[in-house]
XYZ file of C-alpha atoms in Angstrom:
437
model
C 0.000 0.000 0.000
C 1.412 3.389 -0.991
C 2.459 5.647 1.872
C 1.728 9.359 1.973
C 4.488 11.927 2.609
C 3.498 15.563 3.274
C 5.843 18.535 2.829
C 5.094 21.280 5.387
C 6.721 24.596 6.266
C 6.164 28.328 6.066
C 5.952 30.164 2.708
C 9.050 30.571 0.518
C 11.176 27.834 2.055
C 11.068 25.888 -1.228
C 8.262 23.340 -0.663
C 7.144 23.316 -4.302
C 10.748 23.113 -5.544
C 11.353 20.089 -3.326
C 8.039 18.589 -4.454
C 9.068 18.935 -8.123
C 12.495 17.475 -7.309
C 11.000 14.407 -5.554
C 8.304 13.682 -8.135
C 10.345 14.243 -11.287
C 11.161 10.546 -11.610
C 7.478 10.143 -12.461
C 6.837 13.531 -14.016
C 7.192 12.361 -17.614
C 4.638 9.615 -17.043
C 2.248 11.932 -15.244
C 2.301 14.599 -17.926
C 2.096 12.027 -20.716
C -1.418 11.126 -19.614
C -3.839 12.649 -22.043
C -5.769 15.590 -20.701
C -4.207 15.610 -17.240
C -3.186 19.037 -16.082
C -0.142 18.633 -13.891
C -1.294 20.317 -10.748
C 1.597 20.711 -8.357
C 0.009 19.459 -5.159
C 0.124 15.695 -5.599
C 2.552 13.290 -7.226
C 4.383 9.985 -6.927
C 7.996 9.352 -6.012
C 9.915 6.127 -6.551
C 13.192 5.617 -4.679
C 15.098 2.310 -4.638
C 11.968 0.413 -5.611
C 9.807 1.975 -2.876
C 6.932 4.060 -4.213
C 5.139 6.668 -2.135
C 2.851 9.629 -2.742
C 3.961 13.202 -2.045
C 1.679 16.096 -1.148
C 2.867 19.701 -1.225
C 0.817 21.609 1.364
C 1.990 24.936 -0.079
C 0.065 24.326 -3.269
C -3.260 24.542 -1.443
C -3.334 28.164 -0.381
C -4.159 31.111 -2.593
C -1.466 33.830 -2.498
C 0.816 31.531 -0.582
C 3.406 34.336 -0.193
C 1.375 36.090 2.460
C -0.786 33.335 3.851
C -1.995 33.650 7.380
C -0.153 31.824 10.125
C -3.445 30.273 11.252
C -3.886 28.745 7.774
C -0.412 27.165 7.916
C -1.105 25.695 11.366
C -4.376 24.234 10.067
C -2.608 22.590 7.151
C 0.112 21.158 9.381
C -2.592 19.666 11.630
C -4.336 18.082 8.640
C -1.038 16.738 7.331
C -0.272 15.119 10.703
C -3.716 13.474 10.695
C -3.597 12.102 7.169
C 0.053 11.482 6.199
C 2.466 8.685 7.164
C 5.567 10.878 7.342
C 6.198 14.634 7.449
C 9.044 16.522 5.770
C 9.374 19.788 7.723
C 11.164 22.297 5.501
C 13.113 25.262 6.932
C 15.325 27.861 5.242
C 18.992 27.706 6.288
C 19.519 31.325 5.210
C 16.895 32.850 7.493
C 17.414 30.541 10.483
C 14.693 29.702 13.020
C 11.610 31.951 12.813
C 8.633 32.170 15.219
C 6.457 30.320 12.721
C 9.040 27.510 12.454
C 8.888 27.161 16.249
C 5.059 27.050 16.169
C 5.050 24.335 13.495
C 7.722 22.361 15.383
C 5.541 22.483 18.537
C 2.674 20.843 16.615
C 4.965 18.258 15.009
C 6.622 17.251 18.296
C 3.199 16.292 19.673
C 2.462 13.905 16.808
C 3.463 10.240 16.863
C 4.430 10.419 13.175
C 8.006 10.251 11.906
C 9.128 13.829 11.134
C 12.254 14.641 9.120
C 13.680 18.141 9.494
C 15.021 19.446 6.169
C 17.270 22.530 5.995
C 16.771 23.745 2.423
C 18.800 26.226 0.331
C 22.132 24.778 1.561
C 23.850 25.743 -1.676
C 27.447 25.450 -0.435
C 29.245 23.551 2.320
C 30.006 26.682 4.370
C 26.276 27.073 5.033
C 26.069 23.673 6.724
C 27.429 25.223 9.952
C 24.233 27.282 10.282
C 22.164 24.075 10.441
C 23.095 23.733 14.140
C 20.499 26.473 14.932
C 17.704 24.079 14.007
C 18.512 21.644 16.849
C 16.553 24.115 19.017
C 13.348 22.867 17.305
C 13.740 19.510 19.069
C 13.171 17.416 15.934
C 16.536 15.680 15.642
C 19.267 16.069 13.016
C 18.476 18.452 10.142
C 19.137 17.110 6.627
C 20.938 19.803 4.616
C 19.737 19.885 1.002
C 19.415 22.179 -1.980
C 16.069 21.406 -3.620
C 16.907 23.544 -6.634
C 20.166 21.741 -7.500
C 19.289 18.390 -5.937
C 22.241 18.371 -3.512
C 21.623 16.104 -0.508
C 18.261 14.813 -1.745
C 19.592 11.257 -2.135
C 20.445 11.023 1.568
C 17.073 12.581 2.398
C 15.201 10.000 0.295
C 17.164 7.172 1.942
C 15.970 8.484 5.314
C 12.365 8.796 4.060
C 12.262 5.207 2.769
C 13.848 3.917 5.984
C 11.320 5.683 8.220
C 8.130 5.024 6.264
C 5.863 2.601 8.129
C 6.079 -0.919 6.765
C 2.389 -1.782 6.357
C 1.387 -5.324 7.241
C -0.132 -7.216 4.319
C -3.893 -6.798 4.162
C -5.952 -9.933 4.409
C -8.064 -9.031 1.396
C -9.154 -11.692 -1.052
C -7.659 -11.312 -4.501
C -9.897 -10.702 -7.499
C -12.628 -8.928 -5.526
C -13.221 -5.389 -6.817
C -12.613 -2.399 -4.552
C -14.976 0.562 -4.849
C -14.046 3.892 -3.236
C -16.604 6.586 -2.466
C -14.850 9.964 -2.825
C -15.859 13.607 -2.972
C -15.550 16.830 -1.061
C -16.893 17.240 2.490
C -20.673 17.292 3.092
C -21.494 15.778 -0.285
C -23.111 12.704 1.277
C -20.337 10.074 1.317
C -21.266 8.723 4.767
C -24.971 8.703 3.878
C -24.498 6.702 0.681
C -22.178 4.205 2.406
C -24.773 3.752 5.168
C -27.468 3.347 2.507
C -25.395 0.674 0.718
C -24.688 -1.248 3.898
C -28.192 -0.855 5.318
C -29.177 -2.446 8.597
C -27.963 -5.958 7.769
C -24.603 -5.439 9.395
C -24.007 -9.192 9.642
C -22.889 -9.455 6.011
C -20.282 -6.763 6.495
C -16.757 -7.266 7.747
C -14.414 -4.353 8.292
C -10.743 -4.900 7.647
C -8.491 -2.061 8.695
C -4.748 -2.193 8.166
C -2.796 0.335 10.187
C -4.763 3.244 11.648
C -3.936 5.396 8.667
C -5.147 2.973 6.019
C -8.544 3.137 4.421
C -11.117 0.855 5.980
C -12.378 -1.973 3.793
C -15.964 -3.110 4.173
C -16.875 -6.397 2.474
C -20.313 -6.265 0.843
C -21.809 -9.498 -0.425
C -25.576 -9.505 -0.911
C -28.041 -9.072 -3.811
C -25.548 -10.758 -6.129
C -22.725 -8.286 -5.365
C -19.337 -9.040 -3.861
C -16.872 -6.181 -3.410
C -14.897 -4.176 -0.872
C -16.053 -0.670 -0.096
C -13.050 1.605 0.521
C -14.411 4.181 2.920
C -13.020 7.722 3.148
C -15.987 9.221 4.892
C -15.531 7.928 8.390
C -11.958 6.682 8.550
C -10.998 8.642 11.676
C -12.353 11.395 13.838
C -11.267 14.791 12.665
C -9.395 16.689 15.288
C -9.537 20.490 15.297
C -9.922 20.621 11.528
C -12.589 22.696 9.810
C -14.729 20.678 7.442
C -14.598 22.760 4.297
C -10.838 22.918 3.762
C -10.033 21.860 0.228
C -6.670 20.419 1.217
C -8.369 18.239 3.827
C -10.789 16.580 1.406
C -8.057 15.889 -1.145
C -5.688 14.418 1.487
C -8.595 12.198 2.577
C -9.287 11.028 -0.958
C -5.746 10.214 -2.089
C -5.333 7.000 -0.132
C -8.817 5.684 -0.917
C -8.327 6.372 -4.643
C -4.924 4.655 -4.712
C -6.322 1.538 -3.011
C -9.391 1.131 -5.227
C -10.307 -0.166 -8.702
C -13.423 1.953 -9.261
C -13.998 5.435 -7.806
C -17.540 6.604 -7.149
C -17.139 10.399 -7.317
C -19.942 12.199 -5.491
C -21.059 15.635 -6.700
C -23.569 17.832 -4.865
C -26.633 18.486 -7.080
C -27.358 21.730 -5.218
C -23.869 23.159 -5.868
C -22.844 21.740 -9.239
C -19.304 20.772 -10.190
C -16.637 22.813 -8.396
C -12.853 23.166 -8.487
C -12.502 20.739 -5.589
C -14.379 18.037 -7.510
C -11.971 18.593 -10.402
C -8.955 18.171 -8.092
C -10.264 14.796 -6.935
C -11.115 13.821 -10.541
C -7.522 14.590 -11.602
C -6.157 12.324 -8.863
C -8.492 9.551 -10.084
C -7.172 10.054 -13.640
C -3.544 10.184 -12.553
C -3.936 6.850 -10.803
C -5.687 5.243 -13.815
C -8.824 4.348 -11.848
C -12.257 3.655 -13.329
C -14.945 6.256 -12.676
C -18.661 6.490 -11.879
C -20.026 9.988 -11.205
C -22.961 10.206 -8.789
C -24.902 13.472 -8.570
C -26.211 13.200 -5.018
C -29.032 15.150 -3.257
C -31.147 14.920 -6.418
C -34.235 14.952 -4.168
C -33.437 18.603 -3.305
C -33.544 19.792 -6.936
C -36.929 21.391 -7.640
C -37.107 20.934 -11.400
C -36.115 17.422 -12.459
C -36.959 17.647 -16.174
C -34.915 15.843 -18.845
C -33.624 19.252 -19.960
C -32.119 19.911 -16.490
C -30.541 16.432 -16.479
C -29.081 17.006 -19.979
C -27.676 20.421 -18.994
C -26.109 18.994 -15.829
C -24.644 16.010 -17.714
C -23.180 18.250 -20.444
C -21.606 20.560 -17.822
C -19.901 17.620 -16.064
C -18.600 16.089 -19.311
C -17.303 19.487 -20.535
C -15.347 20.057 -17.332
C -13.834 16.565 -17.389
C -13.011 16.442 -21.119
C -11.229 14.872 -22.963
C -12.227 11.838 -20.820
C -16.007 11.809 -21.274
C -16.879 8.107 -21.511
C -18.114 7.515 -17.958
C -21.584 6.944 -16.455
C -23.407 9.720 -14.560
C -26.161 8.743 -12.113
C -28.597 11.157 -10.478
C -29.315 9.739 -7.030
C -30.265 10.532 -3.457
C -28.575 8.781 -0.549
C -31.287 10.118 1.759
C -34.315 8.699 -0.094
C -32.199 5.776 -1.462
C -33.287 6.763 -4.972
C -31.162 4.894 -7.580
C -28.476 3.842 -5.106
C -28.844 0.228 -6.258
C -28.078 1.443 -9.783
C -24.848 3.023 -8.473
C -23.624 -0.421 -7.372
C -24.759 -2.100 -10.596
C -22.968 0.542 -12.676
C -19.772 0.315 -10.587
C -19.796 -3.463 -11.153
C -20.208 -3.013 -14.947
C -17.416 -0.416 -15.015
C -15.134 -2.833 -13.139
C -15.911 -5.560 -15.685
C -15.116 -3.245 -18.620
C -11.737 -2.586 -16.933
C -11.013 -6.323 -17.261
C -12.106 -6.652 -20.921
C -9.967 -8.767 -23.285
C -10.274 -8.187 -27.042
C -8.949 -10.841 -29.416
C -6.166 -9.680 -31.752
C -7.958 -10.890 -34.901
C -11.175 -9.067 -34.015
C -9.264 -5.898 -33.062
C -7.391 -5.801 -36.399
C -10.525 -6.660 -38.343
C -12.324 -3.576 -37.030
C -9.489 -1.095 -36.459
C -7.361 -1.478 -39.613
C -10.132 -0.434 -42.072
C -10.853 2.607 -39.845
C -7.149 3.519 -39.828
C -7.006 3.108 -43.609
C -9.985 5.430 -44.064
C -8.472 8.014 -41.638
C -4.694 7.530 -41.579
C -2.460 9.660 -39.318
C -1.675 13.015 -41.001
C 1.627 12.996 -42.869
C 4.430 15.085 -41.380
C 7.199 16.673 -43.516
C 6.051 14.583 -46.476
C 6.442 11.324 -44.547
C 3.463 8.972 -44.589
C 2.717 6.995 -41.438
C 1.466 3.457 -41.898
C -0.112 1.399 -39.121
C -0.172 -2.257 -40.110
C -1.094 -4.148 -36.952
C -2.504 -3.737 -33.439
C -3.091 -5.839 -30.332
C -4.106 -5.560 -26.686
C -1.274 -5.882 -24.182
C -1.724 -8.768 -21.702
C -1.724 -8.428 -17.882
C -2.156 -4.664 -17.669
C -4.097 -2.869 -14.936
C -6.270 -1.048 -17.468
C -7.065 -1.940 -21.118
C -3.886 -1.043 -23.049
C -3.521 -1.267 -26.824
C -0.405 -1.102 -28.956
C -0.403 0.001 -32.608
C 2.675 -0.799 -34.695
C 3.723 1.948 -37.124
C 6.710 2.671 -39.368
C 7.222 6.168 -37.811
C 5.727 6.051 -34.289
C 7.375 9.322 -33.237
C 5.173 11.273 -35.680
C 1.847 10.009 -34.316
C 0.510 12.860 -32.163
C -1.916 12.981 -29.227
C -5.075 13.881 -31.236
C -4.655 10.774 -33.402
C -4.158 8.563 -30.327
C -7.406 10.021 -29.018
C -9.085 9.161 -32.333
C -7.895 5.540 -31.965
C -9.127 5.424 -28.362
C -12.541 6.802 -29.378
C -12.890 4.177 -32.126
C -12.043 1.395 -29.651
C -14.663 2.798 -27.262
C -17.264 2.959 -30.073
C -16.809 -0.738 -30.850
C -16.336 -2.226 -27.369
C -17.859 -1.353 -23.998
C -15.165 0.424 -22.008
C -17.421 2.930 -20.258
C -15.861 4.390 -17.133
C -12.502 2.718 -17.679
C -9.336 4.596 -18.674
C -7.566 3.271 -21.793
C -3.897 3.399 -22.812
C -2.913 3.704 -26.471
C 0.752 3.141 -27.378
C 2.383 3.555 -30.797
C 5.483 1.400 -31.292
C 7.994 0.722 -34.058
C 6.743 -2.179 -36.142
């Protein structure tokens, strides 16, 4: 299970620079995903075969140059509740400030591993100033330069060493995992309670360490899956509900541990920036998607026109990925909640689809011949053969061409759309690769 590392510290100590430095091993892959804007708050880092997620708390505050001290304290508190390890960044040039001391006081009270990082150590002479930071009571400071990368190897060694080694979960293989995600007060707890109902006897909860998502096994009415619950994982402690950073931190782990994400949107508020942040994390992790517009019972006019307008607005915001189901439901009145489970099951099955090579070529090659890739610099691109790659997490297709480097993103999207038109892949992400034949 992926661990979560949060970077905290006051403004201008270089949190985003360190974040970019740590996640760059995966940056190419992240930005290669079609239609994913690379927001700078969340990414993956891989060091010596250990993969973990990194969250940059600085990316969550507007005008982070002059953010209020209260806001920073709030974010540090959230980070200590949700992360597995904290990187506390200080600036070696400016020494210990009052705000550093405040943050250190919060971090000393947590049971989490905290690594103190003295950034902007651009030459060896500056290392002597690091002694000031022993006054924070957080152990040895690691001297690094995030901008040049100096010292980050030693830092990453320390991170990997101190990350909690999660015990293996006793989850049965081959059983789908559905995560219910969304911003606060959208009805996640209500819909989970509605799914589970009163018959608690068919439900078993499996929790790994305290910080892992809780798995609830659901096996009635012909369903069998684990529900990955973000809504009630732990009690919130001194954290205000509506903080954007809080809801995204909550969602990350559930999304990473699931196969299908049920993204809840509030019918009374429409699709907001926070929903988009969670959607981008779902996309980045290649998870299947079902969108549920909850609180539909509160909408006065429920005409087909309103439904069409709402559906179009959601698909426009989430483009270019638009092939996912949208269900208008109410957790309170239990309207259509059974359909949510049925749809999630279908979406999971389309994630596992296998298409025979003969059939794939039979349908795709005539389409490619009718609409070949545009020629570049007078060179004509020919695609002669295609197949589905075996044993991949999501349906992945490879097309063999004479000049793969000239096949651009729009044409890959065309190929993906044609695959979707001919086979049911609703809700599932798809990979299209062009290789040298």
